[in-house]
C-alpha cells in the first residue's frame, strides 16, 4: 500500500509563526521542496488548527508567515475598558473573539466548508455541552472536526472551526460552546494517528507500517518548578497547572507516536534558550520568533523527509 503522510501541528497561539517559518523553510529547501504536496492528512490544534485549515485551502507557508505578522497585533489587543470590566481577566476572557473572526473570515472565506477544502484535515476542539436530550448522555467531551471519509463534518464552516479550536480558556470566550482542543491534545499527533486507523471513517485504513508522520511544535520553553514538597492550594497551582497539562499531553503524544511509528515518525520541536519564555500572546516578540525559527537547525528534518517522507513506495 502507498504511504499515508500525516502532518501534525501543535497549538501555541502567536507562536504559530514559528511553525509557519519552519514549514516554509522545509517546503522551499532544495532537497525537500514542495513536500507538502504529498500530505494526506493535516492535523492541528489551536494555532496549528488554523494553519492546517489554511494549508488545506491552498495557502503557502510563506503566506501564513505574513498572516501571523498581521493577525497577531490585531487579535491579541486588549482595551483598558475591557480590562476594567473583566477585572484584568479575572471575570472575563483576556481578548475578544471578533478580531480573530474577522481575520479568519478574510483568509479562509465566510462560506468555505471543511468539505470544500482540497486536503483532509483534523482539528481538535472540546465541546462543553453536547446538548443530548437524554440526561444520561448529556456531557462535555472532546470533538474532532474533520472532512475525512464517511460520517464527517464536511458542512462545518472552516472559519468557525478555526474559532473553536482557538478558544483557549482565559484568553478567549467560548464559541458556540466549544473551546481549544489544547486542553487534551495540544499536540494532536496521536489523534491523527488514531483517526487514520478508524474503519468507521475509512473504507480502507492505511496499515500502521505505511503511516509516516511529521510533527511540528511551536517552540518549547525550558520550564521547571523548584521545591520538592510543595504544599500548594488552588491559588498557587492554577497558573503553572495550565502549562504542566499542555506540556504533559504534548510530551506523551510524542512518546506514543514514536513508539508506534518508530522511524516513520519525526518531530521538530525547537527549544528556546534557557531563560527565554514566550507566551501564546507575546506579539511583541514576533520579530524574535521569526529570527529564532529562521536559525533552527533543520538538517535532521530534511534528512528524514528525504529518506522517509519522500522515499518512493516499493
mmCIF file of C-alpha atoms in Angstrom, residues 106-250:
data_model
loop_
_atom_site.group_PDB
_atom_site.id
_atom_site.type_symbol
_atom_site.label_atom_id
_atom_site.label_comp_id
_atom_site.label_asym_id
_atom_site.label_seq_id
_atom_site.Cartn_x
_atom_site.Cartn_y
_atom_site.Cartn_z
ATOM 1 C CA UNK A 106 -10.958 37.083 5.281
ATOM 2 C CA UNK A 107 -8.333 34.350 4.959
ATOM 3 C CA UNK A 108 -10.480 31.200 4.863
ATOM 4 C CA UNK A 109 -13.672 32.678 3.403
ATOM 5 C CA UNK A 110 -17.048 33.233 5.058
ATOM 6 C CA UNK A 111 -18.733 30.321 3.272
ATOM 7 C CA UNK A 112 -15.886 27.824 2.851
ATOM 8 C CA UNK A 113 -16.744 24.475 4.442
ATOM 9 C CA UNK A 114 -14.435 21.672 5.501
ATOM 10 C CA UNK A 115 -15.839 19.624 2.635
ATOM 11 C CA UNK A 116 -14.630 22.229 0.140
ATOM 12 C CA UNK A 117 -11.012 22.129 1.305
ATOM 13 C CA UNK A 118 -8.556 20.462 -1.055
ATOM 14 C CA UNK A 119 -6.837 18.388 1.634
ATOM 15 C CA UNK A 120 -8.019 16.255 4.526
ATOM 16 C CA UNK A 121 -7.898 17.994 7.890
ATOM 17 C CA UNK A 122 -8.493 17.059 11.508
ATOM 18 C CA UNK A 123 -8.901 19.881 14.032
ATOM 19 C CA UNK A 124 -9.195 19.341 17.771
ATOM 20 C CA UNK A 125 -11.799 21.128 19.911
ATOM 21 C CA UNK A 126 -13.615 20.432 23.173
ATOM 22 C CA UNK A 127 -17.434 20.505 23.314
ATOM 23 C CA UNK A 128 -18.593 21.845 26.679
ATOM 24 C CA UNK A 129 -22.174 20.575 26.240
ATOM 25 C CA UNK A 130 -23.234 18.022 23.627
ATOM 26 C CA UNK A 131 -26.899 19.017 24.201
ATOM 27 C CA UNK A 132 -28.080 15.401 24.043
ATOM 28 C CA UNK A 133 -31.759 15.202 25.043
ATOM 29 C CA UNK A 134 -31.141 12.069 27.130
ATOM 30 C CA UNK A 135 -29.957 13.118 30.629
ATOM 31 C CA UNK A 136 -27.775 10.006 30.827
ATOM 32 C CA UNK A 137 -25.826 11.044 27.706
ATOM 33 C CA UNK A 138 -25.521 14.797 28.151
ATOM 34 C CA UNK A 139 -21.912 15.674 28.950
ATOM 35 C CA UNK A 140 -18.831 17.542 27.765
ATOM 36 C CA UNK A 141 -16.367 15.701 25.530
ATOM 37 C CA UNK A 142 -13.531 16.089 23.025
ATOM 38 C CA UNK A 143 -14.662 16.829 19.483
ATOM 39 C CA UNK A 144 -12.526 16.255 16.389
ATOM 40 C CA UNK A 145 -13.740 18.181 13.354
ATOM 41 C CA UNK A 146 -12.665 16.527 10.102
ATOM 42 C CA UNK A 147 -13.522 16.106 6.434
ATOM 43 C CA UNK A 148 -12.363 12.505 6.148
ATOM 44 C CA UNK A 149 -14.334 9.663 4.587
ATOM 45 C CA UNK A 150 -17.758 8.874 5.962
ATOM 46 C CA UNK A 151 -19.558 10.470 8.909
ATOM 47 C CA UNK A 152 -17.515 13.671 8.656
ATOM 48 C CA UNK A 153 -18.038 17.386 9.376
ATOM 49 C CA UNK A 154 -17.933 18.457 5.748
ATOM 50 C CA UNK A 155 -20.698 21.030 6.220
ATOM 51 C CA UNK A 156 -18.917 22.866 9.061
ATOM 52 C CA UNK A 157 -17.616 26.327 8.180
ATOM 53 C CA UNK A 158 -13.819 26.399 8.143
ATOM 54 C CA UNK A 159 -13.529 29.784 9.858
ATOM 55 C CA UNK A 160 -15.888 28.623 12.616
ATOM 56 C CA UNK A 161 -13.778 25.533 13.275
ATOM 57 C CA UNK A 162 -10.750 27.838 13.406
ATOM 58 C CA UNK A 163 -12.503 29.869 16.095
ATOM 59 C CA UNK A 164 -13.499 26.773 18.061
ATOM 60 C CA UNK A 165 -10.004 25.310 18.217
ATOM 61 C CA UNK A 166 -8.508 28.696 19.166
ATOM 62 C CA UNK A 167 -10.869 29.474 22.057
ATOM 63 C CA UNK A 168 -8.226 28.961 24.739
ATOM 64 C CA UNK A 169 -9.741 29.280 28.240
ATOM 65 C CA UNK A 170 -8.978 32.652 29.909
ATOM 66 C CA UNK A 171 -7.594 34.030 26.628
ATOM 67 C CA UNK A 172 -10.794 33.954 24.514
ATOM 68 C CA UNK A 173 -14.512 33.420 25.204
ATOM 69 C CA UNK A 174 -16.095 30.114 24.248
ATOM 70 C CA UNK A 175 -17.525 29.954 20.722
ATOM 71 C CA UNK A 176 -20.800 28.058 20.169
ATOM 72 C CA UNK A 177 -19.987 26.015 23.270
ATOM 73 C CA UNK A 178 -16.521 24.947 22.075
ATOM 74 C CA UNK A 179 -13.058 25.623 23.491
ATOM 75 C CA UNK A 180 -9.466 24.995 22.445
ATOM 76 C CA UNK A 181 -8.611 21.347 21.840
ATOM 77 C CA UNK A 182 -5.307 22.006 23.589
ATOM 78 C CA UNK A 183 -6.975 21.067 26.879
ATOM 79 C CA UNK A 184 -6.474 17.426 25.882
ATOM 80 C CA UNK A 185 -4.345 17.403 22.696
ATOM 81 C CA UNK A 186 -2.083 20.416 22.333
ATOM 82 C CA UNK A 187 -0.016 18.043 20.221
ATOM 83 C CA UNK A 188 -2.658 16.367 18.000
ATOM 84 C CA UNK A 189 -0.369 13.699 16.535
ATOM 85 C CA UNK A 190 -1.943 10.780 18.402
ATOM 86 C CA UNK A 191 -5.441 11.985 17.478
ATOM 87 C CA UNK A 192 -4.428 11.994 13.817
ATOM 88 C CA UNK A 193 -2.853 8.556 14.040
ATOM 89 C CA UNK A 194 -5.938 7.093 15.731
ATOM 90 C CA UNK A 195 -8.217 8.707 13.138
ATOM 91 C CA UNK A 196 -6.188 7.177 10.302
ATOM 92 C CA UNK A 197 -6.992 3.743 11.736
ATOM 93 C CA UNK A 198 -10.732 4.320 12.216
ATOM 94 C CA UNK A 199 -12.573 1.842 10.000
ATOM 95 C CA UNK A 200 -15.839 3.716 10.577
ATOM 96 C CA UNK A 201 -14.325 6.633 8.672
ATOM 97 C CA UNK A 202 -12.074 4.947 6.113
ATOM 98 C CA UNK A 203 -13.182 2.082 3.917
ATOM 99 C CA UNK A 204 -9.541 1.014 3.615
ATOM 100 C CA UNK A 205 -7.434 2.243 6.519
ATOM 101 C CA UNK A 206 -3.701 2.506 5.854
ATOM 102 C CA UNK A 207 -1.606 -0.094 7.610
ATOM 103 C CA UNK A 208 0.214 1.324 10.613
ATOM 104 C CA UNK A 209 3.507 0.442 8.921
ATOM 105 C CA UNK A 210 2.539 2.629 5.939
ATOM 106 C CA UNK A 211 1.867 5.760 8.024
ATOM 107 C CA UNK A 212 4.594 8.426 8.097
ATOM 108 C CA UNK A 213 4.199 11.479 10.304
ATOM 109 C CA UNK A 214 5.928 14.825 10.682
ATOM 110 C CA UNK A 215 5.042 16.608 13.940
ATOM 111 C CA UNK A 216 5.861 20.287 14.485
ATOM 112 C CA UNK A 217 5.985 22.195 17.777
ATOM 113 C CA UNK A 218 5.726 25.948 18.274
ATOM 114 C CA UNK A 219 8.790 26.417 20.442
ATOM 115 C CA UNK A 220 9.382 24.840 23.842
ATOM 116 C CA UNK A 221 10.463 26.719 26.952
ATOM 117 C CA UNK A 222 12.782 25.054 29.451
ATOM 118 C CA UNK A 223 10.386 25.154 32.396
ATOM 119 C CA UNK A 224 10.644 23.631 35.861
ATOM 120 C CA UNK A 225 9.234 24.190 39.324
ATOM 121 C CA UNK A 226 11.634 24.459 42.218
ATOM 122 C CA UNK A 227 10.763 22.769 45.517
ATOM 123 C CA UNK A 228 10.468 19.078 46.315
ATOM 124 C CA UNK A 229 7.486 19.184 48.708
ATOM 125 C CA UNK A 230 5.069 21.913 47.631
ATOM 126 C CA UNK A 231 2.061 22.340 49.898
ATOM 127 C CA UNK A 232 0.040 24.337 47.373
ATOM 128 C CA UNK A 233 -3.663 25.003 47.026
ATOM 129 C CA UNK A 234 -5.790 26.131 44.091
ATOM 130 C CA UNK A 235 -4.427 29.667 44.104
ATOM 131 C CA UNK A 236 -0.823 28.546 43.668
ATOM 132 C CA UNK A 237 -1.495 25.684 41.219
ATOM 133 C CA UNK A 238 -3.837 27.365 38.743
ATOM 134 C CA UNK A 239 -1.197 29.164 36.642
ATOM 135 C CA UNK A 240 1.543 26.505 36.480
ATOM 136 C CA UNK A 241 -1.026 23.716 36.122
ATOM 137 C CA UNK A 242 -2.158 25.006 32.711
ATOM 138 C CA UNK A 243 1.404 24.853 31.397
ATOM 139 C CA UNK A 244 2.003 21.476 33.042
ATOM 140 C CA UNK A 245 -1.072 19.987 31.356
ATOM 141 C CA UNK A 246 -0.209 21.475 27.946
ATOM 142 C CA UNK A 247 3.398 20.262 28.068
ATOM 143 C CA UNK A 248 2.355 16.930 29.539
ATOM 144 C CA UNK A 249 -0.186 15.999 26.861
ATOM 145 C CA UNK A 250 2.233 17.151 24.123
#
